[in-house]
mmCIF file of C-alpha atoms and ligand atoms in Angstrom:
data_model
loop_
_atom_site.group_PDB
_atom_site.id
_atom_site.type_symbol
_atom_site.label_atom_id
_atom_site.label_comp_id
_atom_site.label_asym_id
_atom_site.label_seq_id
_atom_site.Cartn_x
_atom_site.Cartn_y
_atom_site.Cartn_z
ATOM 1 C CA MET Z 192 -15.115 0.891 23.458
ATOM 2 C CA LEU Z 193 -16.291 1.612 19.903
ATOM 3 C CA GLU Z 194 -19.726 0.846 18.605
ATOM 4 C CA VAL Z 195 -20.754 1.621 15.039
ATOM 5 C CA LYS Z 196 -24.496 1.454 14.375
ATOM 6 C CA ASP Z 197 -26.257 1.409 10.992
ATOM 7 C CA LEU Z 198 -23.657 3.627 9.376
ATOM 8 C CA GLU Z 199 -24.519 5.008 5.934
ATOM 9 C CA VAL Z 200 -22.007 7.114 4.042
ATOM 10 C CA PHE Z 201 -22.373 8.765 0.650
ATOM 11 C CA TYR Z 202 -19.906 10.474 -1.671
ATOM 12 C CA GLY Z 203 -22.298 12.696 -3.601
ATOM 13 C CA SER Z 204 -24.891 10.312 -4.949
ATOM 14 C CA ILE Z 205 -22.663 7.224 -4.555
ATOM 15 C CA GLN Z 206 -23.385 5.196 -1.449
ATOM 16 C CA ALA Z 207 -20.151 3.783 -0.015
ATOM 17 C CA LEU Z 208 -21.530 2.257 3.209
ATOM 18 C CA HIS Z 209 -24.968 0.655 3.364
ATOM 19 C CA GLY Z 210 -25.814 0.583 7.056
ATOM 20 C CA ILE Z 211 -22.919 -1.256 8.707
ATOM 21 C CA SER Z 212 -22.825 -2.115 12.415
ATOM 22 C CA PHE Z 213 -19.903 -3.500 14.385
ATOM 23 C CA LYS Z 214 -18.033 -3.065 17.631
ATOM 24 C CA VAL Z 215 -14.528 -3.059 19.012
ATOM 25 C CA ASN Z 216 -14.007 -4.010 22.652
ATOM 26 C CA GLU Z 217 -11.272 -2.553 24.831
ATOM 27 C CA GLY Z 218 -8.008 -4.487 24.414
ATOM 28 C CA GLU Z 219 -8.917 -6.145 21.128
ATOM 29 C CA ILE Z 220 -7.384 -6.186 17.680
ATOM 30 C CA VAL Z 221 -10.346 -6.197 15.313
ATOM 31 C CA THR Z 222 -9.798 -6.439 11.586
ATOM 32 C CA LEU Z 223 -12.013 -5.283 8.772
ATOM 33 C CA ILE Z 224 -11.133 -7.156 5.602
ATOM 34 C CA GLY Z 225 -12.501 -6.878 2.100
ATOM 35 C CA ALA Z 226 -11.607 -6.231 -1.529
ATOM 36 C CA ASN Z 227 -10.621 -2.954 -3.145
ATOM 37 C CA GLY Z 228 -13.420 -0.422 -2.924
ATOM 38 C CA ALA Z 229 -15.453 -2.364 -0.338
ATOM 39 C CA GLY Z 230 -15.559 0.697 1.922
ATOM 40 C CA LYS Z 231 -12.821 -0.101 4.448
ATOM 41 C CA SER Z 232 -11.045 3.247 4.253
ATOM 42 C CA THR Z 233 -14.378 5.075 4.266
ATOM 43 C CA THR Z 234 -15.254 3.329 7.530
ATOM 44 C CA LEU Z 235 -12.047 4.519 9.202
ATOM 45 C CA ARG Z 236 -12.366 8.031 7.773
ATOM 46 C CA THR Z 237 -15.899 8.275 9.140
ATOM 47 C CA ILE Z 238 -14.841 7.118 12.615
ATOM 48 C CA SER Z 239 -12.047 9.703 12.744
ATOM 49 C CA GLY Z 240 -14.367 12.508 11.620
ATOM 50 C CA LEU Z 241 -12.907 13.141 8.150
ATOM 51 C CA VAL Z 242 -16.129 12.043 6.452
ATOM 52 C CA ARG Z 243 -19.640 12.656 7.797
ATOM 53 C CA PRO Z 244 -22.199 9.855 7.755
ATOM 54 C CA ARG Z 245 -25.674 10.474 6.382
ATOM 55 C CA ARG Z 246 -27.160 8.080 8.934
ATOM 56 C CA GLY Z 247 -26.054 6.040 11.886
ATOM 57 C CA LYS Z 248 -24.082 6.449 15.070
ATOM 58 C CA ILE Z 249 -20.481 6.032 16.156
ATOM 59 C CA LEU Z 250 -20.246 5.583 19.895
ATOM 60 C CA PHE Z 251 -16.792 5.956 21.432
ATOM 61 C CA ARG Z 252 -16.877 5.113 25.137
ATOM 62 C CA GLY Z 253 -20.622 5.738 24.998
ATOM 63 C CA THR Z 254 -20.459 9.206 23.341
ATOM 64 C CA ASP Z 255 -21.747 9.682 19.795
ATOM 65 C CA ILE Z 256 -18.783 11.137 17.862
ATOM 66 C CA SER Z 257 -20.398 11.082 14.422
ATOM 67 C CA ARG Z 258 -20.734 14.903 14.431
ATOM 68 C CA VAL Z 259 -17.659 15.709 16.518
ATOM 69 C CA PRO Z 260 -14.780 17.549 14.739
ATOM 70 C CA ALA Z 261 -11.777 15.402 13.782
ATOM 71 C CA HIS Z 262 -9.317 17.266 16.039
ATOM 72 C CA THR Z 263 -11.584 16.694 19.043
ATOM 73 C CA ILE Z 264 -11.807 12.988 18.204
ATOM 74 C CA VAL Z 265 -7.981 12.832 18.330
ATOM 75 C CA ARG Z 266 -8.070 14.481 21.758
ATOM 76 C CA MET Z 267 -10.622 11.920 22.891
ATOM 77 C CA GLY Z 268 -8.049 9.191 22.204
ATOM 78 C CA VAL Z 269 -8.623 7.978 18.648
ATOM 79 C CA ALA Z 270 -5.662 8.071 16.232
ATOM 80 C CA HIS Z 271 -5.832 7.288 12.516
ATOM 81 C CA VAL Z 272 -2.904 6.101 10.395
ATOM 82 C CA PRO Z 273 -4.179 6.716 6.862
ATOM 83 C CA GLU Z 274 -3.558 4.606 3.795
ATOM 84 C CA GLY Z 275 -0.462 5.839 1.981
ATOM 85 C CA ARG Z 276 1.033 7.051 5.282
ATOM 86 C CA LYS Z 277 0.836 10.830 4.663
ATOM 87 C CA ILE Z 278 4.011 11.709 6.540
ATOM 88 C CA PHE Z 279 5.611 15.140 6.062
ATOM 89 C CA PRO Z 280 8.461 14.368 3.626
ATOM 90 C CA ASN Z 281 10.352 17.646 4.162
ATOM 91 C CA LEU Z 282 10.406 17.374 7.931
ATOM 92 C CA THR Z 283 12.790 15.146 9.861
ATOM 93 C CA VAL Z 284 11.734 11.954 11.587
ATOM 94 C CA LEU Z 285 11.812 13.746 14.954
ATOM 95 C CA GLU Z 286 9.760 16.696 13.659
ATOM 96 C CA ASN Z 287 7.156 14.309 12.240
ATOM 97 C CA LEU Z 288 6.894 12.579 15.609
ATOM 98 C CA GLN Z 289 6.599 15.896 17.439
ATOM 99 C CA MET Z 290 3.739 16.884 15.114
ATOM 100 C CA GLY Z 291 1.900 13.799 16.338
ATOM 101 C CA ALA Z 292 1.890 15.215 19.858
ATOM 102 C CA TYR Z 293 0.190 18.486 18.877
ATOM 103 C CA THR Z 294 -2.801 17.768 21.119
ATOM 104 C CA ARG Z 295 -0.583 17.505 24.210
ATOM 105 C CA SER Z 296 1.323 20.035 26.270
ATOM 106 C CA ASN Z 297 3.085 18.174 29.089
ATOM 107 C CA LYS Z 298 6.707 18.083 27.869
ATOM 108 C CA GLN Z 299 7.761 15.253 30.127
ATOM 109 C CA GLU Z 300 4.881 13.057 29.043
ATOM 110 C CA ILE Z 301 5.629 13.814 25.387
ATOM 111 C CA GLU Z 302 9.251 12.800 26.015
ATOM 112 C CA GLU Z 303 8.055 9.534 27.573
ATOM 113 C CA SER Z 304 5.864 8.816 24.554
ATOM 114 C CA LEU Z 305 8.829 9.506 22.285
ATOM 115 C CA GLU Z 306 10.922 6.988 24.209
ATOM 116 C CA ARG Z 307 8.119 4.446 23.960
ATOM 117 C CA VAL Z 308 7.885 4.991 20.178
ATOM 118 C CA PHE Z 309 11.657 4.519 19.873
ATOM 119 C CA LYS Z 310 11.350 1.293 21.858
ATOM 120 C CA SER Z 311 8.740 -0.012 19.407
ATOM 121 C CA PHE Z 312 10.605 1.348 16.380
ATOM 122 C CA PRO Z 313 14.378 1.376 17.048
ATOM 123 C CA ARG Z 314 14.959 2.194 13.382
ATOM 124 C CA LEU Z 315 13.298 5.559 13.848
ATOM 125 C CA LYS Z 316 15.650 6.394 16.694
ATOM 126 C CA GLU Z 317 18.630 5.710 14.426
ATOM 127 C CA ARG Z 318 17.180 8.126 11.876
ATOM 128 C CA VAL Z 319 15.816 11.017 13.991
ATOM 129 C CA LYS Z 320 17.542 13.701 11.928
ATOM 130 C CA GLN Z 321 16.841 12.173 8.536
ATOM 131 C CA LEU Z 322 14.245 13.805 6.265
ATOM 132 C CA ALA Z 323 11.152 11.623 6.318
ATOM 133 C CA GLY Z 324 10.847 11.655 2.514
ATOM 134 C CA THR Z 325 14.148 9.790 2.233
ATOM 135 C CA LEU Z 326 13.010 6.847 4.402
ATOM 136 C CA SER Z 327 12.168 3.487 2.835
ATOM 137 C CA GLY Z 328 8.519 2.483 2.478
ATOM 138 C CA GLY Z 329 8.648 0.316 5.594
ATOM 139 C CA GLU Z 330 10.315 3.033 7.637
ATOM 140 C CA GLN Z 331 7.695 5.552 6.482
ATOM 141 C CA GLN Z 332 4.978 3.166 7.665
ATOM 142 C CA MET Z 333 6.749 2.916 11.022
ATOM 143 C CA LEU Z 334 6.974 6.698 11.185
ATOM 144 C CA ALA Z 335 3.264 7.106 10.402
ATOM 145 C CA MET Z 336 2.408 4.632 13.150
ATOM 146 C CA GLY Z 337 4.893 6.212 15.568
ATOM 147 C CA ARG Z 338 3.477 9.670 14.880
ATOM 148 C CA SER Z 339 -0.039 8.442 15.698
ATOM 149 C CA LEU Z 340 1.149 6.895 18.937
ATOM 150 C CA MET Z 341 2.491 10.304 19.974
ATOM 151 C CA SER Z 342 -1.102 11.415 20.633
ATOM 152 C CA LYS Z 343 -1.261 8.582 23.198
ATOM 153 C CA PRO Z 344 -4.390 7.022 21.698
ATOM 154 C CA SER Z 345 -6.489 4.388 23.379
ATOM 155 C CA LEU Z 346 -7.857 3.342 19.961
ATOM 156 C CA LEU Z 347 -5.592 3.102 16.923
ATOM 157 C CA LEU Z 348 -7.146 2.965 13.438
ATOM 158 C CA LEU Z 349 -4.724 1.437 10.935
ATOM 159 C CA ASP Z 350 -5.434 1.622 7.203
ATOM 160 C CA GLU Z 351 -3.507 -0.967 5.148
ATOM 161 C CA PRO Z 352 -0.227 -0.920 7.065
ATOM 162 C CA SER Z 353 1.127 -3.716 4.836
ATOM 163 C CA MET Z 354 0.616 -1.843 1.584
ATOM 164 C CA GLY Z 355 3.650 -1.903 -0.674
ATOM 165 C CA LEU Z 356 5.921 -3.633 1.843
ATOM 166 C CA SER Z 357 8.075 -6.729 1.355
ATOM 167 C CA PRO Z 358 6.895 -9.903 3.115
ATOM 168 C CA ILE Z 359 9.639 -9.596 5.754
ATOM 169 C CA LEU Z 360 8.676 -6.024 6.565
ATOM 170 C CA VAL Z 361 5.002 -6.979 6.679
ATOM 171 C CA GLU Z 362 5.898 -9.595 9.317
ATOM 172 C CA GLU Z 363 7.836 -6.971 11.253
ATOM 173 C CA ILE Z 364 5.042 -4.365 11.121
ATOM 174 C CA PHE Z 365 2.447 -6.927 12.234
ATOM 175 C CA GLU Z 366 4.662 -8.043 15.103
ATOM 176 C CA ILE Z 367 4.878 -4.401 16.203
ATOM 177 C CA ILE Z 368 1.082 -4.008 15.974
ATOM 178 C CA LYS Z 369 0.727 -7.053 18.247
ATOM 179 C CA ASN Z 370 3.128 -5.510 20.759
ATOM 180 C CA ILE Z 371 1.403 -2.121 20.711
ATOM 181 C CA ASN Z 372 -1.850 -3.956 21.435
ATOM 182 C CA ARG Z 373 -0.282 -5.991 24.251
ATOM 183 C CA GLU Z 374 0.849 -2.760 25.872
ATOM 184 C CA GLY Z 375 -2.792 -1.642 26.059
ATOM 185 C CA THR Z 376 -3.807 0.057 22.806
ATOM 186 C CA THR Z 377 -6.985 -1.205 21.153
ATOM 187 C CA VAL Z 378 -6.604 -1.629 17.374
ATOM 188 C CA LEU Z 379 -9.005 -1.488 14.439
ATOM 189 C CA LEU Z 380 -7.054 -2.792 11.454
ATOM 190 C CA VAL Z 381 -8.172 -2.448 7.842
ATOM 191 C CA GLU Z 382 -6.344 -4.773 5.471
ATOM 192 C CA GLN Z 383 -6.395 -6.265 2.021
ATOM 193 C CA ASN Z 384 -3.781 -8.722 3.279
ATOM 194 C CA ALA Z 385 -6.443 -10.852 4.961
ATOM 195 C CA PHE Z 386 -4.027 -13.667 5.713
ATOM 196 C CA MET Z 387 -1.781 -11.556 7.934
ATOM 197 C CA ALA Z 388 -4.624 -9.555 9.460
ATOM 198 C CA LEU Z 389 -6.471 -12.715 10.523
ATOM 199 C CA GLN Z 390 -3.294 -14.040 12.129
ATOM 200 C CA ILE Z 391 -2.996 -11.204 14.618
ATOM 201 C CA ALA Z 392 -6.645 -10.176 15.101
ATOM 202 C CA HIS Z 393 -8.971 -11.425 17.822
ATOM 203 C CA ARG Z 394 -12.111 -10.816 15.775
ATOM 204 C CA ALA Z 395 -12.863 -10.010 12.158
ATOM 205 C CA TYR Z 396 -15.554 -8.496 9.948
ATOM 206 C CA VAL Z 397 -15.769 -8.996 6.189
ATOM 207 C CA LEU Z 398 -16.956 -6.021 4.144
ATOM 208 C CA GLU Z 399 -18.309 -6.390 0.598
ATOM 209 C CA THR Z 400 -19.505 -3.381 -1.421
ATOM 210 C CA GLY Z 401 -20.411 -1.384 1.647
ATOM 211 C CA LYS Z 402 -22.108 -4.195 3.591
ATOM 212 C CA LEU Z 403 -20.833 -6.506 6.308
ATOM 213 C CA VAL Z 404 -21.301 -10.088 5.140
ATOM 214 C CA LEU Z 405 -19.511 -12.085 7.825
ATOM 215 C CA GLU Z 406 -18.192 -11.651 11.356
ATOM 216 C CA GLY Z 407 -16.652 -13.816 14.017
ATOM 217 C CA ALA Z 408 -13.523 -14.851 15.860
ATOM 218 C CA ALA Z 409 -10.532 -14.393 13.540
ATOM 219 C CA LYS Z 410 -9.889 -18.167 13.562
ATOM 220 C CA GLU Z 411 -13.448 -18.933 12.478
ATOM 221 C CA VAL Z 412 -13.371 -16.320 9.744
ATOM 222 C CA ARG Z 413 -10.048 -17.716 8.526
ATOM 223 C CA ASP Z 414 -11.539 -21.217 8.318
ATOM 224 C CA ASN Z 415 -14.653 -20.063 6.472
ATOM 225 C CA PRO Z 416 -14.617 -21.652 2.977
ATOM 226 C CA LYS Z 417 -15.908 -18.488 1.318
ATOM 227 C CA VAL Z 418 -13.195 -16.374 2.918
ATOM 228 C CA ARG Z 419 -10.568 -18.942 1.978
ATOM 229 C CA SER Z 420 -11.478 -18.769 -1.685
ATOM 230 C CA ALA Z 421 -12.248 -15.041 -1.945
ATOM 231 C CA TYR Z 422 -9.558 -13.523 0.293
ATOM 232 C CA LEU Z 423 -6.939 -16.134 1.046
ATOM 233 C CA GLY Z 424 -6.285 -17.193 -2.532
ATOM 234 C CA GLU Z 425 -7.430 -20.794 -2.142
ATOM 235 C CA LEU Z 426 -9.535 -22.680 -4.654
HETATM 236 P P1 LIG X 639 -9.227 0.635 -1.003
HETATM 237 O O1 LIG X 639 -8.477 -0.360 -0.229
HETATM 238 O O2 LIG X 639 -9.038 0.538 -2.472
HETATM 239 O O3 LIG X 639 -9.096 2.048 -0.480
HETATM 240 P P2 LIG X 639 -11.683 0.459 0.425
HETATM 241 O O4 LIG X 639 -12.331 -0.799 0.811
HETATM 242 O O5 LIG X 639 -10.925 1.178 1.456
HETATM 243 O O6 LIG X 639 -10.754 0.220 -0.815
HETATM 244 P P3 LIG X 639 -13.064 2.929 0.003
HETATM 245 O O7 LIG X 639 -11.824 3.669 -0.362
HETATM 246 O O8 LIG X 639 -13.653 3.161 1.317
HETATM 247 O O9 LIG X 639 -12.821 1.381 -0.175
HETATM 248 O O10 LIG X 639 -14.156 3.196 -1.118
HETATM 249 C C1 LIG X 639 -15.513 2.736 -1.033
HETATM 250 C C2 LIG X 639 -16.295 3.254 -2.226
HETATM 251 O O11 LIG X 639 -16.413 4.673 -2.150
HETATM 252 C C3 LIG X 639 -15.659 2.958 -3.578
HETATM 253 O O12 LIG X 639 -16.676 2.668 -4.485
HETATM 254 C C4 LIG X 639 -14.950 4.246 -3.923
HETATM 255 O O13 LIG X 639 -14.857 4.408 -5.317
HETATM 256 C C5 LIG X 639 -15.855 5.295 -3.302
HETATM 257 N N1 LIG X 639 -15.091 6.470 -2.874
HETATM 258 C C6 LIG X 639 -14.088 6.494 -1.970
HETATM 259 N N2 LIG X 639 -13.632 7.752 -1.769
HETATM 260 C C7 LIG X 639 -14.362 8.549 -2.590
HETATM 261 C C8 LIG X 639 -14.405 9.973 -2.847
HETATM 262 N N3 LIG X 639 -13.588 10.806 -2.211
HETATM 263 N N4 LIG X 639 -15.296 10.400 -3.771
HETATM 264 C C9 LIG X 639 -16.139 9.548 -4.399
HETATM 265 N N5 LIG X 639 -16.180 8.231 -4.194
HETATM 266 C C10 LIG X 639 -15.304 7.720 -3.301
#
């Protein structure tokens, strides 16, 4: 579904990605793990068209999207939930969700997506009229994910969904990601919480200072001694 080839990204003279290549197959949850500053967010931003690569290709269903405008990439079926959520704090929960459907016009289909989002996130349904800025951190994460789902994506890019959440909420969010995937959405998940990400992912890639250093089935990556000491807090 997604194939990234030899991607190089620069911020001015600083090179953030040094020629990374990976793929995401339809139906998978693939996780990209790595320390702070490894280039995880840059990878997602480049896929969704917010950052332009200097070299390399990003094939989505066989089409190179590396020069396609971000709003067209959304229409093609790729949704990005950025780090830090970026919800509209002065709009209500419902208004935020409606904003997520801006690429669509069929009212009935939008209504169906809204119902599906409420099924995944019952807490959002209870709070439709509440201003988004007054939601808790976990609820804001749910809203950001719900808003992305309103564009009916086939590929969901998630940037650090666990950031700043309590362990119980992290469990809940990851359970929801698993369900969204089971219902047919392919997921590329960027996480610093490698432990949780490797529990739900099918496959994993490890990114270090802009280079991929390891890849494999999530179970294998989890059992790798280097990963255990560097990312899973074991000695
Ligand atoms: P984090 O989880 O902290 O966001 P990350 O793995 O997502 O880490 P990136 O945010 O992609 O890493 O950053 C990769 C590198 O690019 C870092 O060295 C970072 O300082 C640099 N970088 C990121 N954004 C910018 C920017 N807008 N301008 C300049 N340098 C940037």
